[in-house]
Amino acid sequence: MVRRLFPRSIRARLTAVATLIAALVFTVTSAITLSTVPDNLRGVVQARVEAAVRRAASEARTGELSPALEPPTRVHLLEVVSADGTVVASSHSVPKGLEVTSLRAPKAETLYTAERTVYRSPDEAEGHYLIMALTVRTPRGPVTVYGASSLAEVDRVLIWVYLVVFVGTPLVLVSVAGIAWVTVGSALRPVERIRAEMAEITGQDLSRRVPVPDTGDEITDLATTTNDTLDRLERSAETQRRFVADASHELRSPISALRAQLEVATAYPDETDWKVTGERALAAADRLTGIIEELLMLARLDAGAVPERRVVDLAHVAQEQVRRREGSPVPIVPDLCAAAPVFGSTLQLDRLLTNLLDNATRHAAGRIDLKVAVEGDKVVVTVTDDGEGIPPQDRERVFERFTRLESARVKDKEGSGLGLPLSREIAAAHGGSLTIADHSPGARFVAVLPLYGPP
């Protein structure tokens, strides 16, 4: 198994990333500091000594050199030596043990620089100096001007720089890691509470909700979204439980009737009219088949299954519906346009019209109007009956599964309450809608679907 480069914990990963970024920043900063600061500090001292040496050399050229030299501040030695080693001029304070003449005699007008350490004993250093030498020609012959300045302050500053870089950087990185660990842990604490609460939620109890922190950040949005999802899951689970209970009840009724008929016929075979019994059994089987088909189609729609689709002419489908219903007790008056193409499933769209016309047939008093028209980029299908109508307060209830109004139960005891919900689901699956419009007398169902192609 390949090991992970980073730990699995978000807290540990973020801490590691923050520490690595800090380490990278400090490494680059330290490298720049170590490569520039020592040279810059020595450059300041070198510039100071060079200025003093060049000034003394200029005085030696013009013959204005005084035997007692006054070096500038922080220049600890100025000395002018002739070619034979005689000290022509010197400053009053010469660091003990500092032999500037040990620096090899430079060529004329060439500035030489070196560093020397003066020892008080073999094991103890007295001081660290920067020495510069410049040979110039004078009226009395060539002389060499020596200047020196202590590097003690530079060495002290560099010691602090090295301490900060090599000791302070690890301490800062440890501090960054600790602060990141604590900060990320504090930020993720609400997430842990959400996780713990989610772990306690089961399918049997979806009423619990996760705590929503009042921080107003992404974690608040996560908790709010989680609770919204739980709300939907709870409603879905409740709908599913109710659906299963209602489906069991609706299936139990025809099965019980069929079983009772068969039991009676079996118990009294000589007294049974087998033709009537068979017809009743077939009717019960047909009802069971219809309910099962509607349940299966609803299940497929709920699962998001997409059947094979093609261009369907709803005007032609409606015309076929009218033809199949010729001789029906309630006549259908069609008003169909020439063509109404939609993109969808022929089976599902035919089922939508079947359910709407079956519902109208059950409730109509003497007439059903079926209209298919193209309006702009929509195909509008209208099914109108002249029955008792649907009260406004019940117009959404009839689209709930297994919901049947009292008037429907009186007129037709064999209905399942699935036809209209299935029709609305089919319309929605095709990008359309199914609603109930105002109409008197009777009820008017309006299905609106997208037109295929240009209007």
Coordinates of C-alpha atoms in Angstrom, one line a residue, residues 116-455:
R116 CA 42.8 40.5 10.9
T117 CA 42.2 39.0 14.3
V118 CA 44.3 40.3 17.2
Y119 CA 45.0 37.6 19.9
R120 CA 45.8 38.5 23.5
S121 CA 46.8 34.9 24.2
P122 CA 47.0 31.8 22.0
D123 CA 43.5 30.8 23.0
E124 CA 41.7 34.1 23.3
A125 CA 41.0 36.7 20.6
E126 CA 41.4 40.4 21.3
G127 CA 39.6 41.8 18.4
H128 CA 38.5 41.4 14.8
Y129 CA 39.5 44.2 12.4
L130 CA 39.0 45.2 8.8
I131 CA 42.2 46.7 7.3
M132 CA 42.7 48.7 4.1
A133 CA 45.9 49.8 2.5
L134 CA 46.5 52.3 -0.3
T135 CA 50.0 53.2 -1.8
V136 CA 50.3 56.7 -3.3
R137 CA 53.2 58.8 -4.6
T138 CA 54.2 61.9 -2.7
P139 CA 56.9 64.6 -3.1
R140 CA 59.1 62.6 -0.7
G141 CA 58.5 59.3 -2.3
P142 CA 55.9 56.6 -2.2
V143 CA 54.0 56.0 1.1
T144 CA 51.3 53.5 2.1
V145 CA 48.3 54.6 4.0
Y146 CA 46.8 52.0 6.3
G147 CA 43.3 52.3 7.9
A148 CA 41.6 49.8 10.3
S149 CA 38.2 49.6 12.0
S150 CA 36.8 47.0 14.4
L151 CA 34.3 44.5 13.2
A152 CA 33.1 43.7 16.7
E153 CA 29.7 45.4 16.2
V154 CA 29.3 43.5 12.9
D155 CA 30.1 40.2 14.6
R156 CA 27.6 40.9 17.4
V157 CA 24.9 41.7 14.9
L158 CA 25.7 38.6 12.9
I159 CA 25.5 36.4 16.0
W160 CA 21.9 37.7 16.6
V161 CA 21.1 37.1 12.9
Y162 CA 22.4 33.5 13.1
L163 CA 20.4 32.9 16.3
V164 CA 17.3 34.2 14.8
V165 CA 17.7 32.2 11.6
F166 CA 18.9 28.9 13.1
V167 CA 17.2 29.0 16.5
G168 CA 14.3 31.4 16.0
T169 CA 13.0 29.8 12.8
P170 CA 12.4 26.4 14.3
L171 CA 10.7 28.0 17.2
V172 CA 8.5 30.1 14.9
L173 CA 7.6 27.0 12.9
V174 CA 6.6 25.1 16.0
S175 CA 4.5 28.1 17.0
V176 CA 2.9 28.2 13.6
A177 CA 2.1 24.5 13.7
G178 CA 0.6 24.9 17.2
I179 CA -1.5 27.9 16.3
A180 CA -2.7 26.2 13.1
W181 CA -3.6 23.1 15.0
V182 CA -5.6 25.0 17.6
T183 CA -7.3 27.3 15.0
V184 CA -8.3 24.6 12.6
G185 CA -9.5 22.4 15.5
S186 CA -11.7 25.3 16.7
A187 CA -13.0 25.9 13.2
L188 CA -13.8 22.2 12.7
R189 CA -15.4 21.7 16.1
P190 CA -18.9 22.5 14.7
V191 CA -18.2 20.0 11.9
E192 CA -17.5 17.3 14.5
R193 CA -20.8 18.2 16.2
I194 CA -22.6 17.9 12.9
R195 CA -20.9 14.5 12.2
A196 CA -21.8 13.2 15.7
E197 CA -25.4 14.2 15.3
M198 CA -25.6 12.7 11.8
A199 CA -24.2 9.5 13.2
E200 CA -27.1 9.3 15.6
I201 CA -29.8 9.9 13.0
T202 CA -31.3 6.7 11.7
G203 CA -33.9 5.8 9.0
Q204 CA -36.5 5.2 11.8
D205 CA -36.0 8.7 13.3
L206 CA -35.4 11.5 10.8
S207 CA -36.8 14.2 13.0
R208 CA -33.4 15.1 14.5
R209 CA -31.5 18.0 13.1
V210 CA -27.8 19.1 13.3
P211 CA -26.8 22.2 15.3
V212 CA -26.3 25.3 13.2
P213 CA -23.5 27.5 14.4
D214 CA -24.0 31.3 14.4
T215 CA -20.7 32.0 12.8
G216 CA -22.2 32.9 9.4
D217 CA -19.5 31.1 7.5
E218 CA -19.4 28.0 5.2
I219 CA -19.9 25.7 8.1
T220 CA -23.2 27.5 8.9
D221 CA -24.2 27.0 5.2
L222 CA -23.2 23.3 5.5
A223 CA -25.4 22.8 8.6
T224 CA -28.3 24.6 7.0
T225 CA -28.0 22.6 3.8
T226 CA -27.8 19.4 5.9
N227 CA -30.9 20.2 7.8
D228 CA -32.7 21.1 4.5
T229 CA -31.6 17.7 3.2
L230 CA -32.9 16.0 6.3
D231 CA -36.2 17.8 5.9
R232 CA -36.5 16.5 2.3
L233 CA -35.5 13.0 3.4
E234 CA -38.0 13.0 6.2
R235 CA -40.8 14.1 3.8
S236 CA -39.7 11.6 1.3
A237 CA -39.6 8.8 3.9
E238 CA -43.0 9.8 5.2
T239 CA -44.3 9.9 1.6
Q240 CA -42.8 6.5 0.9
R241 CA -44.3 4.9 4.1
R242 CA -47.7 6.4 3.2
F243 CA -47.3 5.2 -0.4
V244 CA -46.5 1.7 0.7
A245 CA -49.4 1.6 3.2
D246 CA -51.9 3.0 0.6
A247 CA -50.6 0.7 -2.1
S248 CA -51.0 -2.3 0.2
H249 CA -54.5 -1.2 1.0
E250 CA -55.4 -0.6 -2.7
L251 CA -54.0 -4.0 -3.7
R252 CA -55.6 -5.8 -0.8
S253 CA -59.1 -4.9 -1.8
P254 CA -59.2 -6.5 -5.3
I255 CA -57.2 -9.4 -4.1
S256 CA -59.6 -10.0 -1.2
A257 CA -62.6 -9.7 -3.5
L258 CA -61.1 -12.1 -6.0
R259 CA -60.2 -14.6 -3.2
A260 CA -63.7 -14.4 -1.7
Q261 CA -65.3 -15.1 -5.1
L262 CA -63.0 -18.1 -5.8
E263 CA -63.5 -19.5 -2.3
V264 CA -67.3 -19.3 -2.6
A265 CA -67.2 -20.8 -6.1
T266 CA -64.9 -23.6 -4.9
A267 CA -67.1 -24.3 -1.8
Y268 CA -70.3 -24.5 -3.9
P269 CA -69.3 -25.6 -7.3
D270 CA -72.7 -26.9 -8.3
E271 CA -74.4 -23.6 -7.4
T272 CA -71.8 -21.3 -9.0
D273 CA -72.4 -19.5 -12.2
W274 CA -68.9 -20.0 -13.5
K275 CA -69.3 -17.5 -16.4
V276 CA -70.2 -14.7 -14.1
T277 CA -67.5 -15.7 -11.6
G278 CA -64.9 -15.7 -14.4
E279 CA -66.0 -12.3 -15.6
R280 CA -65.7 -10.9 -12.0
A281 CA -62.3 -12.5 -11.6
L282 CA -61.1 -11.0 -14.8
A283 CA -62.4 -7.6 -13.8
A284 CA -60.5 -7.9 -10.5
A285 CA -57.4 -9.1 -12.3
D286 CA -57.7 -6.1 -14.7
R287 CA -58.0 -3.7 -11.8
L288 CA -54.9 -5.3 -10.2
T289 CA -53.0 -5.0 -13.5
G290 CA -53.9 -1.4 -13.8
I291 CA -52.8 -0.5 -10.3
I292 CA -49.5 -2.4 -10.7
E293 CA -48.8 -0.7 -14.0
E294 CA -49.4 2.7 -12.5
L295 CA -47.3 1.9 -9.5
L296 CA -44.4 0.7 -11.7
M297 CA -44.6 3.8 -13.9
L298 CA -44.6 6.0 -10.8
A299 CA -41.6 4.1 -9.4
R300 CA -39.7 4.6 -12.7
L301 CA -40.5 8.3 -12.7
D302 CA -39.5 8.6 -9.0
A303 CA -36.2 6.9 -9.8
G304 CA -35.5 9.3 -12.7
A305 CA -35.6 6.5 -15.3
V306 CA -35.6 8.0 -18.8
P307 CA -37.5 5.8 -21.4
E308 CA -36.7 5.8 -25.0
R309 CA -37.9 9.1 -26.5
R310 CA -38.7 10.4 -29.9
V311 CA -40.9 13.0 -31.6
V312 CA -44.6 12.3 -30.8
D313 CA -47.5 14.0 -32.4
L314 CA -49.9 14.6 -29.6
A315 CA -52.7 15.4 -32.0
H316 CA -52.3 12.0 -33.5
V317 CA -52.3 10.3 -30.1
A318 CA -55.4 12.2 -29.1
Q319 CA -57.1 11.1 -32.4
E320 CA -56.3 7.5 -31.6
Q321 CA -57.8 7.9 -28.1
V322 CA -61.0 9.2 -29.6
R323 CA -61.1 6.3 -32.1
R324 CA -60.6 3.7 -29.3
R325 CA -63.5 5.3 -27.3
E326 CA -66.1 5.3 -30.0
G327 CA -69.3 4.0 -28.6
S328 CA -68.5 5.2 -25.1
P329 CA -71.5 6.2 -22.9
V330 CA -70.0 9.7 -22.8
P331 CA -69.1 11.1 -26.2
I332 CA -65.8 12.9 -26.8
V333 CA -65.9 16.0 -28.9
P334 CA -62.4 16.5 -30.4
D335 CA -60.9 19.8 -31.4
L336 CA -57.4 18.9 -32.7
C337 CA -54.8 20.9 -34.5
A338 CA -53.1 19.6 -37.6
A339 CA -49.9 18.6 -35.8
A340 CA -48.6 19.0 -32.2
P341 CA -45.1 17.5 -32.1
V342 CA -43.4 17.0 -28.7
F343 CA -40.3 15.1 -27.7
G344 CA -41.0 12.3 -25.3
S345 CA -42.2 8.7 -24.6
T346 CA -45.1 7.6 -26.7
L347 CA -46.2 5.1 -23.9
Q348 CA -46.1 7.8 -21.2
L349 CA -47.9 10.5 -23.2
D350 CA -50.6 8.0 -24.2
R351 CA -51.0 7.1 -20.6
L352 CA -51.4 10.8 -19.7
L353 CA -54.3 11.2 -22.1
T354 CA -55.8 7.9 -21.0
N355 CA -55.9 8.9 -17.4
L356 CA -57.3 12.3 -18.1
L357 CA -60.0 10.9 -20.4
D358 CA -60.8 8.1 -17.9
N359 CA -61.2 10.6 -15.1
A360 CA -63.5 12.8 -17.3
T361 CA -65.6 9.8 -18.3
R362 CA -66.2 8.9 -14.6
H363 CA -67.4 12.4 -13.8
A364 CA -68.9 13.8 -17.0
A365 CA -72.7 14.2 -17.2
G366 CA -73.1 13.9 -20.9
R367 CA -70.0 15.3 -22.8
I368 CA -66.2 15.5 -22.9
D369 CA -64.3 18.1 -24.8
L370 CA -60.7 17.2 -25.9
K371 CA -58.6 20.0 -27.4
V372 CA -55.0 19.9 -28.6
A373 CA -53.6 23.2 -29.8
V374 CA -50.2 24.8 -30.4
E375 CA -49.7 28.1 -28.6
G376 CA -46.4 29.7 -29.2
D377 CA -43.7 27.3 -28.2
K378 CA -46.1 25.1 -26.2
V379 CA -48.5 22.3 -26.9
V380 CA -51.7 22.7 -24.8
V381 CA -54.0 19.7 -24.2
T382 CA -57.3 20.5 -22.6
V383 CA -59.8 17.9 -21.3
T384 CA -63.1 19.3 -20.1
D385 CA -66.1 17.5 -18.7
D386 CA -69.5 18.8 -17.7
G387 CA -69.7 17.0 -14.3
E388 CA -69.9 18.4 -10.8
G389 CA -66.4 19.9 -11.0
I390 CA -63.7 20.1 -8.3
P391 CA -63.8 22.6 -5.5
P392 CA -60.8 25.1 -5.6
Q393 CA -59.6 23.9 -2.2
D394 CA -59.3 20.3 -3.5
R395 CA -57.6 21.0 -6.8
E396 CA -54.1 20.2 -5.5
R397 CA -55.2 17.3 -3.4
V398 CA -56.4 15.3 -6.3
F399 CA -52.8 15.2 -7.5
E400 CA -51.7 13.5 -4.3
R401 CA -51.2 9.7 -4.6
F402 CA -54.1 7.6 -3.5
T403 CA -56.2 10.6 -2.8
R404 CA -59.8 10.3 -3.9
L405 CA -62.5 12.9 -3.1
E406 CA -65.8 11.7 -1.6
S407 CA -67.7 12.3 -4.8
A408 CA -65.2 10.2 -6.7
R409 CA -65.6 7.3 -4.2
V410 CA -69.4 7.4 -4.6
K411 CA -69.3 7.3 -8.4
D412 CA -66.5 4.8 -8.8
K413 CA -65.4 2.5 -6.1
E414 CA -62.9 0.8 -8.3
G415 CA -60.5 3.8 -8.7
S416 CA -57.0 3.8 -7.2
G417 CA -56.3 7.5 -6.8
L418 CA -53.1 7.1 -8.9
G419 CA -54.3 8.3 -12.4
L420 CA -54.0 12.0 -11.9
P421 CA -50.8 12.0 -9.8
L422 CA -49.2 9.8 -12.5
S423 CA -50.4 12.2 -15.2
R424 CA -48.8 15.2 -13.5
E425 CA -45.6 13.2 -13.0
I426 CA -45.5 12.4 -16.7
A427 CA -46.1 16.0 -17.6
A428 CA -43.3 17.1 -15.3
A429 CA -40.9 14.5 -16.7
H430 CA -41.5 15.9 -20.1
G431 CA -40.7 19.5 -19.0
G432 CA -44.4 20.5 -18.8
S433 CA -47.2 20.9 -16.2
L434 CA -50.7 19.7 -15.5
T435 CA -53.1 21.9 -13.7
I436 CA -56.9 22.4 -13.2
A437 CA -58.4 25.6 -14.7
D438 CA -61.6 27.4 -13.7
H439 CA -64.6 26.1 -15.6
S440 CA -68.3 25.8 -14.9
P441 CA -69.9 23.5 -15.0
G442 CA -67.5 20.6 -14.7
A443 CA -63.7 20.4 -14.5
R444 CA -61.0 21.4 -17.0
F445 CA -57.6 19.8 -16.9
V446 CA -54.8 21.6 -18.8
A447 CA -51.6 19.9 -19.8
V448 CA -48.8 22.1 -21.2
L449 CA -45.8 20.6 -22.9
P450 CA -42.9 22.0 -24.8
L451 CA -43.3 22.1 -28.6
Y452 CA -40.7 20.2 -30.5
G453 CA -39.0 22.4 -33.1
P454 CA -39.7 26.0 -34.1
P455 CA -43.2 27.4 -33.2

